[in-house]
Short mmCIF file of C-alpha atoms in Angstrom, two decimals:
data_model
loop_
_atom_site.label_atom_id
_atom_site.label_comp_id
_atom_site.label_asym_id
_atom_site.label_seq_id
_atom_site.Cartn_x
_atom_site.Cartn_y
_atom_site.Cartn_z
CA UNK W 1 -11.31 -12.21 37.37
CA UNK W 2 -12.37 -15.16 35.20
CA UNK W 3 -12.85 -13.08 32.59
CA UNK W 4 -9.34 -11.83 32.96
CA UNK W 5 -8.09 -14.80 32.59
CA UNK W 6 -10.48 -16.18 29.58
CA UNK W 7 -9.53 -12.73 27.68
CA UNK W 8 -5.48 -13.70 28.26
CA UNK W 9 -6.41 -17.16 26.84
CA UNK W 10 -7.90 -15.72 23.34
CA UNK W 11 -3.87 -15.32 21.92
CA UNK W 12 -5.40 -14.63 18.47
CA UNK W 13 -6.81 -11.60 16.85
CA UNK W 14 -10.05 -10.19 17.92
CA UNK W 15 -12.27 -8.00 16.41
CA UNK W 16 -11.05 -4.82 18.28
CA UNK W 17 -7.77 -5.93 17.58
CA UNK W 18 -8.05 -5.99 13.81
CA UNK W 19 -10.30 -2.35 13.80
CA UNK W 20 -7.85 -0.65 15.17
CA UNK W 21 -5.06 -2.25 13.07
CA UNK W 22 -7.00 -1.47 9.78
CA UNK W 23 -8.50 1.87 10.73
CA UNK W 24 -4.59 2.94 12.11
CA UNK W 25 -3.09 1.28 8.83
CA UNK W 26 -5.62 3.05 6.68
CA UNK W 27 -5.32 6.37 7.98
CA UNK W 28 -1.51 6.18 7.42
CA UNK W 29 -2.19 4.74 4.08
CA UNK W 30 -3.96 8.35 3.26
CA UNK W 31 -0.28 9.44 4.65
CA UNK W 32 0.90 7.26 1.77
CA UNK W 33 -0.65 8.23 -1.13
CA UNK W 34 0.24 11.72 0.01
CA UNK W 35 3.64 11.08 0.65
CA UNK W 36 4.16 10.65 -2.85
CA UNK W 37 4.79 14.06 -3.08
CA UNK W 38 6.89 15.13 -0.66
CA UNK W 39 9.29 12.64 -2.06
CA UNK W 40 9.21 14.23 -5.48
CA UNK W 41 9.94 17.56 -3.13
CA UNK W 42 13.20 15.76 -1.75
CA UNK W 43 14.32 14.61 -5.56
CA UNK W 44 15.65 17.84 -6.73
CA UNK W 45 18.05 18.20 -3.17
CA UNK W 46 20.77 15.71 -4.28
CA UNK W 47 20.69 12.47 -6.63
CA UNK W 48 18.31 10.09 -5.14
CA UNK W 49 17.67 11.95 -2.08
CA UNK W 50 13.73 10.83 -2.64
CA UNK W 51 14.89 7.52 -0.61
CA UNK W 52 15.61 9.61 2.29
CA UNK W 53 12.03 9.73 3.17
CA UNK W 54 11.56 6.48 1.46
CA UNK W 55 10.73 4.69 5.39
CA UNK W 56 7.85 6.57 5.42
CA UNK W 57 5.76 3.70 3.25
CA UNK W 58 7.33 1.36 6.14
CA UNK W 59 5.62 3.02 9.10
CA UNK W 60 2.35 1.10 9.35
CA UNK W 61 3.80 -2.38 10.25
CA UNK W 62 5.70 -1.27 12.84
CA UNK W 63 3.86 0.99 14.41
CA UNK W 64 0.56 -1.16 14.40
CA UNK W 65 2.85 -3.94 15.96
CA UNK W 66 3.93 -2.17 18.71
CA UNK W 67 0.87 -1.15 19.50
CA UNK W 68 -1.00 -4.24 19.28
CA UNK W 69 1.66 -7.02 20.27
CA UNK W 70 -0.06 -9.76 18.21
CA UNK W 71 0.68 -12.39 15.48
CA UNK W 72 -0.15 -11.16 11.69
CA UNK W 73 -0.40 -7.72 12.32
CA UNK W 74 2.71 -6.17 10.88
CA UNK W 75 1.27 -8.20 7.37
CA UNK W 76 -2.29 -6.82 7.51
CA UNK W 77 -1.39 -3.29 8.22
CA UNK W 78 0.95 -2.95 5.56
CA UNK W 79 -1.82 -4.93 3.10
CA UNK W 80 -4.54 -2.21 5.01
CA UNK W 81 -2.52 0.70 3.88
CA UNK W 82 -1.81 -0.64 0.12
CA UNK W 83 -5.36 -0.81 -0.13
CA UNK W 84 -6.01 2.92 0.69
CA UNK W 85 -3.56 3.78 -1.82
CA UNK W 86 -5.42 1.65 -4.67
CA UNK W 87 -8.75 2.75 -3.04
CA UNK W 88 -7.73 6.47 -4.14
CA UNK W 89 -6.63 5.42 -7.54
CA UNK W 90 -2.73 5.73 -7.15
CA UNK W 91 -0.82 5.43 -10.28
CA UNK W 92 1.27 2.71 -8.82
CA UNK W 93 -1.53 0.29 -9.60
CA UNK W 94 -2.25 -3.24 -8.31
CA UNK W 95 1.32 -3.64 -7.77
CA UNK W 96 1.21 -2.14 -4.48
CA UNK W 97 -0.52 -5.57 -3.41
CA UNK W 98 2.80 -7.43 -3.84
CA UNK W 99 4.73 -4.81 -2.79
CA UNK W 100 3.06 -4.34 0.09
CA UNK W 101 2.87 -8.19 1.06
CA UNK W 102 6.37 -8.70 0.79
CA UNK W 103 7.77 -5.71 3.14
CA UNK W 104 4.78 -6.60 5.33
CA UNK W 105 6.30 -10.12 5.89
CA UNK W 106 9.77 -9.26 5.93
CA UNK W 107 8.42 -6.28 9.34
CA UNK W 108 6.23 -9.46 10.78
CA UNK W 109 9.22 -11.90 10.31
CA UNK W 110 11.38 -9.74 12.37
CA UNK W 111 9.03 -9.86 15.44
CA UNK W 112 8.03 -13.50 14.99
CA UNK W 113 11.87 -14.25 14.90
CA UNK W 114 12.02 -12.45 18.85
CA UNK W 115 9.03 -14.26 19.23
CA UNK W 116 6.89 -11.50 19.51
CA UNK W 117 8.61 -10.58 22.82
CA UNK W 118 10.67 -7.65 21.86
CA UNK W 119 9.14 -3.96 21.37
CA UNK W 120 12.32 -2.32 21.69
CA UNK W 121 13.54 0.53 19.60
CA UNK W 122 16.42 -1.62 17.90
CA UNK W 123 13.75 -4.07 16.91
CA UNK W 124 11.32 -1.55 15.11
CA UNK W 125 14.77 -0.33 13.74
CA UNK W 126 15.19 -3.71 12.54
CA UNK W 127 11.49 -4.41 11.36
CA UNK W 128 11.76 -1.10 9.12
CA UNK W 129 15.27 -2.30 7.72
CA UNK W 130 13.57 -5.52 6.71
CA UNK W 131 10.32 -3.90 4.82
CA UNK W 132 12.69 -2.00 2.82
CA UNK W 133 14.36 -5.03 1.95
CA UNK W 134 11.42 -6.44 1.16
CA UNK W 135 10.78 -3.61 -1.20
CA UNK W 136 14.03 -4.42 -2.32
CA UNK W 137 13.71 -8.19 -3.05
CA UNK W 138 10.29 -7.21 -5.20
CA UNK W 139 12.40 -4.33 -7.40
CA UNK W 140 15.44 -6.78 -8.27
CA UNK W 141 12.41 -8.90 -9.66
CA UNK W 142 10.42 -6.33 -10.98
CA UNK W 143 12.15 -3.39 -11.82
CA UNK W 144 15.40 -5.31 -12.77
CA UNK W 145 17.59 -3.16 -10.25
CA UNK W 146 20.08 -5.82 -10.32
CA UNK W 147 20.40 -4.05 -13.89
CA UNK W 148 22.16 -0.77 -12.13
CA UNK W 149 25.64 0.02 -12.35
CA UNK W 150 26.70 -1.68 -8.42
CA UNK W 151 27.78 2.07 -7.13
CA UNK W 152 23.88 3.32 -8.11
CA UNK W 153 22.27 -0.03 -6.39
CA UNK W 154 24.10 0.44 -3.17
CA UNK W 155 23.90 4.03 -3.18
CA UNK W 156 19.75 3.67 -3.49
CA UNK W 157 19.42 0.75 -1.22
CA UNK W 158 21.61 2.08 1.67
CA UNK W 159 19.83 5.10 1.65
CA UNK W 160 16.67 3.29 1.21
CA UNK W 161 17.41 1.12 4.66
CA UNK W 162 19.06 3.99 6.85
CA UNK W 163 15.55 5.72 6.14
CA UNK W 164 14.01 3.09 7.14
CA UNK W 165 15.80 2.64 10.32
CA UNK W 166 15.05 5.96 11.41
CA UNK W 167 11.75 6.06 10.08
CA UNK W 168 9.87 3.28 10.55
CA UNK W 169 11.67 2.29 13.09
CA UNK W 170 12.62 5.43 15.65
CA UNK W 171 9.68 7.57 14.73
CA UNK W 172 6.96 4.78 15.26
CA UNK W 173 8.49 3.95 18.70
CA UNK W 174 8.38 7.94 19.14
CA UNK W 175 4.80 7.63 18.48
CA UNK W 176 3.92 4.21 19.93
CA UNK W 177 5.48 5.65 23.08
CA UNK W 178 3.34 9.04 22.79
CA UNK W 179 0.32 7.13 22.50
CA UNK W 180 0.90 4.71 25.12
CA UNK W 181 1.28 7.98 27.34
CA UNK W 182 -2.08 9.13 26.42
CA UNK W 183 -3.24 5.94 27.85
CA UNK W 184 -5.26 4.20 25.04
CA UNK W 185 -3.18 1.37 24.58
CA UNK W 186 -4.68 0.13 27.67
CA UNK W 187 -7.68 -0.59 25.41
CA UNK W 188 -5.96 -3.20 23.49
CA UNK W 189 -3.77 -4.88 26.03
CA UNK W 190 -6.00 -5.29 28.83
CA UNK W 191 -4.91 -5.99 32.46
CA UNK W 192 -3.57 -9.45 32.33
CA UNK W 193 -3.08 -12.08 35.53
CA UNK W 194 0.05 -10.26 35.87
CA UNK W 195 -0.96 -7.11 37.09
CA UNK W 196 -3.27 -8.55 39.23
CA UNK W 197 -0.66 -10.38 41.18
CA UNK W 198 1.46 -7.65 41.65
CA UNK W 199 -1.56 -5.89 43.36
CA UNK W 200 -1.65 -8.69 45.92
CA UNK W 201 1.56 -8.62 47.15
CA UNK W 202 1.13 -5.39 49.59
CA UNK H 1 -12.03 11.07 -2.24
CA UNK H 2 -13.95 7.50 -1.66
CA UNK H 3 -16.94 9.55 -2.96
CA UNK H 4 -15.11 11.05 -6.12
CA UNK H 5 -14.00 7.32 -7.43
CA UNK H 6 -17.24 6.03 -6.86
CA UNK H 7 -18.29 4.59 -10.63
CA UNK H 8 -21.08 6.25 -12.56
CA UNK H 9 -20.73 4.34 -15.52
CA UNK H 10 -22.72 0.80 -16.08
CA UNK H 11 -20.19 -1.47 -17.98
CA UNK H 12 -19.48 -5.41 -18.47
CA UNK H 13 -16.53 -5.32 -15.73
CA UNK H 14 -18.97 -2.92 -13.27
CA UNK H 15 -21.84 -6.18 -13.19
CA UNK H 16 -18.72 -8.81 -12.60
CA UNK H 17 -18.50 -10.54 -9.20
CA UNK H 18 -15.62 -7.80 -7.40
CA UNK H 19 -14.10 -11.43 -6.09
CA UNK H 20 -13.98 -13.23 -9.52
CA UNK H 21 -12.41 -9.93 -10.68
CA UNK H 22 -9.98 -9.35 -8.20
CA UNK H 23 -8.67 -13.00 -9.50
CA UNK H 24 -8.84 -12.07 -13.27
CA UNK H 25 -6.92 -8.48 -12.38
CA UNK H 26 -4.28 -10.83 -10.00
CA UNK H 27 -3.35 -12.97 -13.19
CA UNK H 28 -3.55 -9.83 -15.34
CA UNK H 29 -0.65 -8.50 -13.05
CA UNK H 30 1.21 -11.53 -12.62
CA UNK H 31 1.62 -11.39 -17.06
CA UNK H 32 2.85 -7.80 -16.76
CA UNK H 33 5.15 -8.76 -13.72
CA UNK H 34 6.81 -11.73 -15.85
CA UNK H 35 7.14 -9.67 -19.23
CA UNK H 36 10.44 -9.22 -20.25
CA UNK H 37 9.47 -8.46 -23.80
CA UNK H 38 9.25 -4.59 -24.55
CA UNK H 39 6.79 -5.06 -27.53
CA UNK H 40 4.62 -6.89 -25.43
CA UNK H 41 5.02 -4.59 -22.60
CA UNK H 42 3.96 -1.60 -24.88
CA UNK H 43 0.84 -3.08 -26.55
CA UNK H 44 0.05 -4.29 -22.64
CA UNK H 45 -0.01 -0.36 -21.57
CA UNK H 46 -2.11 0.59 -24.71
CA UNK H 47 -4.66 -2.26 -24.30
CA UNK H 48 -5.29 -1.85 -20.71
CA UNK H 49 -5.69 2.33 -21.27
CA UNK H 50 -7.67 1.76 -24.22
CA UNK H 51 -10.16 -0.92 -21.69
CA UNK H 52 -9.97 2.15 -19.08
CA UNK H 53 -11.82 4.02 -21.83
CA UNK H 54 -14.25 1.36 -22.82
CA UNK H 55 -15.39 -0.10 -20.05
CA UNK H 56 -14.10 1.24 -16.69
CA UNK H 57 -16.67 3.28 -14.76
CA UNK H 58 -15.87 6.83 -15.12
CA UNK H 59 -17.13 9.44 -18.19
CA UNK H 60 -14.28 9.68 -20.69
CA UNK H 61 -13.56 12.89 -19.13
CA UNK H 62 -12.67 11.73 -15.65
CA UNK H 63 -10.51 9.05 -17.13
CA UNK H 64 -8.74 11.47 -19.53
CA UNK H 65 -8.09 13.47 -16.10
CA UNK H 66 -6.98 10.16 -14.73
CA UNK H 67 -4.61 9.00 -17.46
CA UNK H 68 -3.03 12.59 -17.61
CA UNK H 69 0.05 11.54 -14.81
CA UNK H 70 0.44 8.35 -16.93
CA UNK H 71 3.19 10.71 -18.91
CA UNK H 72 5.01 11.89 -15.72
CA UNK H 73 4.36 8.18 -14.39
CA UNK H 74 6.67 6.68 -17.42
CA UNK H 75 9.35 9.25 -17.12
CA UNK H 76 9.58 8.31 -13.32
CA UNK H 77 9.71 5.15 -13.73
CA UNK H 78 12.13 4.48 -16.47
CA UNK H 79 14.34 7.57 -15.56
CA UNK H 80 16.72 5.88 -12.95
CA UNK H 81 17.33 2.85 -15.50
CA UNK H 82 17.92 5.10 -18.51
CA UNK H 83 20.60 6.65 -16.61
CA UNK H 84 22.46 4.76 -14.68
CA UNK H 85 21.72 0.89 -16.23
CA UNK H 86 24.04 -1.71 -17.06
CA UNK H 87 24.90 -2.05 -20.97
CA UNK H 88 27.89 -2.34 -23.54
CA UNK H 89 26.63 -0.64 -26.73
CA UNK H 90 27.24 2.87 -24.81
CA UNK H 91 25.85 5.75 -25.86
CA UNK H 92 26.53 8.61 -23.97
CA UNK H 93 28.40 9.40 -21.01
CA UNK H 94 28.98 12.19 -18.61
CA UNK H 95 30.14 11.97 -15.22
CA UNK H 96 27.95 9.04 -13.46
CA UNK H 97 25.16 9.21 -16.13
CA UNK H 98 25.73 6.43 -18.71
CA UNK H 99 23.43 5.74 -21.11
CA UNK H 100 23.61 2.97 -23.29
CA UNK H 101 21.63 1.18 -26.09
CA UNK H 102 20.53 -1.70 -23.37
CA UNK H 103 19.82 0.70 -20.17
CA UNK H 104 17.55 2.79 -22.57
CA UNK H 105 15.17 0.27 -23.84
CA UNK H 106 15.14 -1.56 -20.33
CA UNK H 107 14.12 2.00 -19.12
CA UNK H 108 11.29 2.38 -21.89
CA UNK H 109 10.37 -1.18 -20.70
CA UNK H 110 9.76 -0.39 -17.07
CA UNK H 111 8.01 3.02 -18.04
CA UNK H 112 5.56 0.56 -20.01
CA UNK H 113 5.10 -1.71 -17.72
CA UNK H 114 4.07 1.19 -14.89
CA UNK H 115 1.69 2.41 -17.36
CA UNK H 116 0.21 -1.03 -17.61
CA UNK H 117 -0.09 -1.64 -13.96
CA UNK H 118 -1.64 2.20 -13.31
CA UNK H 119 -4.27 0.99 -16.04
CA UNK H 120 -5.13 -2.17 -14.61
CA UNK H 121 -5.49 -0.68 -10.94
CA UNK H 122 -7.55 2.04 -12.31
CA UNK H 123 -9.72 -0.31 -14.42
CA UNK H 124 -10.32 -2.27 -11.26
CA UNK H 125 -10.76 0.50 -8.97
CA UNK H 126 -13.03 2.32 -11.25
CA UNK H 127 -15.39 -0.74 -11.71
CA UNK H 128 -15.50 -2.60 -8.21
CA UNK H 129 -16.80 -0.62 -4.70
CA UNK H 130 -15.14 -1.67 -2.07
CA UNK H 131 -18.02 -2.70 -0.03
CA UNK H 132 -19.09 -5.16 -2.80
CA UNK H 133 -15.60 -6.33 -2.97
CA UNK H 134 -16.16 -7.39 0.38
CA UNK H 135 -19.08 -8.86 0.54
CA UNK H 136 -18.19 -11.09 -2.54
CA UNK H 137 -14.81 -12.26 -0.62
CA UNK H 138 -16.56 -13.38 2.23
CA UNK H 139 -18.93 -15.38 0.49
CA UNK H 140 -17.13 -16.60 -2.79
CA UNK H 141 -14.08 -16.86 -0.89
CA UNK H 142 -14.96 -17.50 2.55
CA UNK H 143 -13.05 -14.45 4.22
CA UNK H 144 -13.44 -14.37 7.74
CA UNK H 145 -16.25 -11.94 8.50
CA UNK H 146 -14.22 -10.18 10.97
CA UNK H 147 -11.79 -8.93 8.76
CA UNK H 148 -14.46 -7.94 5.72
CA UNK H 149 -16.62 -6.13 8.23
CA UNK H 150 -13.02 -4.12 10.05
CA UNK H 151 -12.19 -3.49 6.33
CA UNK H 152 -15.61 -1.62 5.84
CA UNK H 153 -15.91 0.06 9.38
CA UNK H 154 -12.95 1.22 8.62
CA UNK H 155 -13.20 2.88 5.35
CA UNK H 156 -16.38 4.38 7.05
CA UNK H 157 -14.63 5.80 9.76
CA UNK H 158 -11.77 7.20 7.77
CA UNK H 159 -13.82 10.55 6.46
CA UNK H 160 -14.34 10.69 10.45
CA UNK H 161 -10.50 10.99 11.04
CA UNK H 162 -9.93 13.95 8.10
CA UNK H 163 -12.57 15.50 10.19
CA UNK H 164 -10.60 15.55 13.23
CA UNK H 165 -7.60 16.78 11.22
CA UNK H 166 -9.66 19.66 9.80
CA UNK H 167 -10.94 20.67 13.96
CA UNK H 168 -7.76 20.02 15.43
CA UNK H 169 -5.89 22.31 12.49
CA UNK H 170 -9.06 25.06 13.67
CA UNK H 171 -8.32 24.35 17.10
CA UNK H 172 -4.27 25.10 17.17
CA UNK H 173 -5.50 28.71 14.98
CA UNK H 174 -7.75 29.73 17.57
CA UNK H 175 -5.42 29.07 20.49
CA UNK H 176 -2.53 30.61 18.61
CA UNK H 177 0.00 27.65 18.41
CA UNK H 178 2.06 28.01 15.75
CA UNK H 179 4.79 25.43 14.72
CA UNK H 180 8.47 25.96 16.04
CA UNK H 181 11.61 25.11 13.93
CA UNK H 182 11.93 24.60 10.59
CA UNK H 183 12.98 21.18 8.73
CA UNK H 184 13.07 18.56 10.74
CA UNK H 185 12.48 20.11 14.16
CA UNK H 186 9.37 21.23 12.55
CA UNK H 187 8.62 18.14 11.19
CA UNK H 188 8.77 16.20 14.72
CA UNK H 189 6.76 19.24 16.19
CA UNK H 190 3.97 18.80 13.02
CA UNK H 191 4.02 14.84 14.13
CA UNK H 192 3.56 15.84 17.98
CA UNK H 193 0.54 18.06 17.29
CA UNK H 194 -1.56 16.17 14.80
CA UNK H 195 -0.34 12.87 14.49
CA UNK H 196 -0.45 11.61 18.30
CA UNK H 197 -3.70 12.84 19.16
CA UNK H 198 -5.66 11.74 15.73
CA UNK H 199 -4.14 8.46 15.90
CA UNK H 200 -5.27 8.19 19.96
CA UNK H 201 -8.60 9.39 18.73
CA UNK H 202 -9.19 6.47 16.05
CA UNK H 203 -8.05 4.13 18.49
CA UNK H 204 -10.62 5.01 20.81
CA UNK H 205 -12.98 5.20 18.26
CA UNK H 206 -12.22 1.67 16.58
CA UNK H 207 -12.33 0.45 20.04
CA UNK H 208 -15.62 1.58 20.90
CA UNK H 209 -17.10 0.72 17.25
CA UNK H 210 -15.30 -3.06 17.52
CA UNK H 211 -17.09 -3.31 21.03
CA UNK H 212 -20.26 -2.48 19.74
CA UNK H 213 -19.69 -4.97 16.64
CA UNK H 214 -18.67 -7.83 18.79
CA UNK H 215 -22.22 -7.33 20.77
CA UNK H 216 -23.79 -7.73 17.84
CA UNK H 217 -21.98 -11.20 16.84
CA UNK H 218 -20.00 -9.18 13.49
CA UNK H 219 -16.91 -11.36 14.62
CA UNK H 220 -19.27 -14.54 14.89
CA UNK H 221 -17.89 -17.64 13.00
CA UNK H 222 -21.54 -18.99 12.58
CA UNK H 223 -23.80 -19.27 9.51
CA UNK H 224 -24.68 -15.93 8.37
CA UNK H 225 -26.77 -14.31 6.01
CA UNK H 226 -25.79 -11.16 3.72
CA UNK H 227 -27.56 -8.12 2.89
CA UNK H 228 -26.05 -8.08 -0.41
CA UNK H 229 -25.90 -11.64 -1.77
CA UNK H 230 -23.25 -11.90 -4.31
CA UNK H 231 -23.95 -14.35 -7.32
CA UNK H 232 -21.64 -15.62 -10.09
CA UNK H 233 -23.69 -15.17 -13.59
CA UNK H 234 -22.91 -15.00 -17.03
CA UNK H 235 -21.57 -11.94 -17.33
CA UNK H 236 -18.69 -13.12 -15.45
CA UNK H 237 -18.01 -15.71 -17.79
CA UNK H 238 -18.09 -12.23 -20.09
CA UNK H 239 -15.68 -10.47 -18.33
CA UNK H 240 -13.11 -13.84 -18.15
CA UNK H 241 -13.61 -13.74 -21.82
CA UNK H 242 -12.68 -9.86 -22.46
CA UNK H 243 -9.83 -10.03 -19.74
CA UNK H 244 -8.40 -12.98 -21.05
CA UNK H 245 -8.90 -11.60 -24.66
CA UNK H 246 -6.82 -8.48 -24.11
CA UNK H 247 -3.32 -9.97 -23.17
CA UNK H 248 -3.49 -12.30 -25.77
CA UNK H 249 -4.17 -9.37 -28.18
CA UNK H 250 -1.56 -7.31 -26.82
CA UNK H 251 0.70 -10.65 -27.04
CA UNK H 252 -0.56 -11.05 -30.73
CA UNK H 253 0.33 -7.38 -32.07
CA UNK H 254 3.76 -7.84 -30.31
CA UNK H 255 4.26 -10.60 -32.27
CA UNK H 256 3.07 -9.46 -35.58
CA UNK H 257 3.76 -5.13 -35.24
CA UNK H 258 7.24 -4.74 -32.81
CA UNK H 259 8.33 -1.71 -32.47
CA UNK H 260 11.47 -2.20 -30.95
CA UNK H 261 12.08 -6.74 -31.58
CA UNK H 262 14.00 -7.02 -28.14
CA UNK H 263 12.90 -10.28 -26.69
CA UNK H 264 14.31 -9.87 -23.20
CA UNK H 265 15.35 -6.42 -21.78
CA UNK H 266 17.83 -7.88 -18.64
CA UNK H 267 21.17 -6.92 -18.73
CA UNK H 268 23.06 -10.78 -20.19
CA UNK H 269 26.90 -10.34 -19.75
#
């Protein structure tokens, strides 16, 4: 029981916290660099329908958050699955680090701003809007999208976000919610006083 | 994969300290990120392949097999600007496509600039393993432990998890489950029957590994000794010489052979 409690003291990350963030992050990042080409597939369907599938390079923030519930984990899984990509020797380069940070931040701000309370569908759906713009903030400064003709930039973005949305935002609370039914997110949130109490009352 | 990208090559940037390197390559992208000059761009995308040659880790071969997407890489890249970017001096026009003297080079620009960035990350990742990487950051840089020694486990255990993919894929063939649905139905029934119980499975697994790391103090803030020590020495004053060389280089021939003479390639109304 005191161990309970001294385990519900330690707020920050532990070990086992941060393995499983960076060994779930990194096998998605192998989903990454693959990724790359089923969104050349999509290209040819209709002008820009790549960004369709676009919330796919969201999906590690998210879904590490809602498994793990803690501080600073939206930021390193997205980092954790950049790496992979640059591990493999994608042609995107070292700019996946910056990328990467900034959607990270823009997922983890979402949660910090609920306070880390809220693992609700809407606010995945939200955390996966943000990454993309993220992504977004980085290509107005990098690839100079500003630069577009307003119709194309909307067009891109919009898709971009609604991908997003559904991506990294229903389809990891799809999967956070099939894991949690196979029982091993009991691992990483361990009984707290809580439960305990409600065992007492009877 | 991890074993395929492993150097084999001894070079200048392979002896560096990974952590002193990783800074060098940071700055190196931060000058591509703030070029707005396409010359400079350019000469930045030859210098950096032409390095990937000389002194990244692979045989010439391997990096010629590498380089090879850098073509496909540049028409990606600059495509989407080409097209459909803001200019005056137009072109050509048809339907939404509008190409015009501005949009074009500011496409060429970006295509150079991807080029330059693939080069750098290959001339890093072709000269640094990861586990070195590490080790350096924790003790030139003072990275927590924890999160060096989860980065390595991790990469470790990764081969582990394409295992499972390759026995659960045998497992649904002998059982005789095939996938339902086509497009997206498929898709969410692909998701149900790989994804949840591979990702379950590495849970468990990093669970039990982190468990077993903890009891041996891997997440200890104490003093701690390393099995590979990592020293700073003079090649790495070597390597800040060569990497600071080459933008300045690629900055010089800008200045002295442009191709193109456009100072800034953002759109200015």
């Amino acid at each position: 029981m005191n161990h309970v409690l001294q385990a519900e003291k330690r707020k920050g990350l532990r070990l086992s916290d941060l393995l499983v963030t960076i060994l779930l992050s990194l096998a998605l990042g192998v989903v990454y660099h693959f990724w790359s080409s089923v969104y050349d597939l999509f290209k040819p369907l209709f002008f820009q329908a790549d960004e369709l599938v676009y919330g796919v390079w969201f999906l590690a923030p998210t879904l590490a958050m809602l498994l793990i519930r803690k501080p600073g984990v939206a930021l390193l899984a997205e980092v954790a699955a950049a790496h992979v990509e640059i591990l493999f020797g994608s042609e995107w380069g070292v700019q996946l680090v910056l990328y990467s940070v900034a959607q990270g931040l823009a997922a983890e701000l979402v949660f910090a701003l609920l306070r880390y309370r809220s693992f609700k569908m809407g606010t995945a759906a939200f955390a996966g809007a943000a990454a993309a713009l993220g992504s977004f903030a980085v290509d107005v400064y990098f690839g100079y999208v500003t630069d577009y003709t307003l119709g194309m930039m909307l067009f891109k973005y919009v898709l971009r976000i609604i991908s997003s949305a559904i991506l990294a935002g229903y389809l990891a609370f799809a999967l956070a919610k099939a894991l949690e039914a196979t029982g091993v997110t009991q691992l990483l949130r361990p009984v707290t006083q809580k439960d305990y109490e409600a065992l007492d009352h009877d | 994969m991890i074993e395929l990208l492993k150097p084999t090559r001894q070079t200048v940037l392979l002896r560096t300290n990974p952590a002193i390197k990783l800074v060098l390559f940071v700055a190196l992208c931060l000058v591509t990120v703030l070029t707005r000059n396409i010359d400079f761009a350019a000469y930045q995308a030859l210098t950096y392949t032409v390095l990937l040659f000389a002194f990244g880790g692979f045989p010439v071969r391997k990096t010629l097999l590498l380089v090879l997407p850098f073509g496909f890489l540049f028409v990606s890249s600059s495509m989407t600007m080409i097209l459909f970017g803001k200019g005056d001096t137009l072109w050509w026009q048809w339907g939404l496509f509008r190409i015009s003297e501005e949009s074009f080079y500011r496409g060429l620009h970006l295509g150079f600039r991807s080029i330059a960035f693939a080069a750098e990350g290959l001339l890093f990742v072709s000269t640094t393993p990861s586990v070195k990487l590490f080790y350096a950051l924790m003790q030139n840089f003072r990275l927590a432990p924890r999160f060096a020694y989860s980065f390595m486990a991790s990469i470790r255990l990764l081969p582990m998890v394409w295992e499972e993919f390759l026995i659960r894929r045998q497992a649904l063939q002998v059982r005789g489950i095939t996938v339902r649905g086509k497009g997206l139905r498929g898709m969410a029934e692909h998701v149900r029957l790989y994804a949840v119980p591979l990702l379950s499975q590495s849970i468990r697994r990093a669970h039990r590994v982190a468990v077993a790391m903890e009891a041996k103090q891997f997440d200890g803030g104490g003093k701690r000794t390393y099995y590979y020590p990592s020293n700073v020495s003079w090649t790495d004053a070597a390597a800040v010489l060569l990497l600071a060389l080459a933008p300045c280089a690629a900055y010089a021939a800008a200045v002295v052979f442009p191709w193109f003479g456009i100072a800034d390639v953002r759109y200015h109304s």
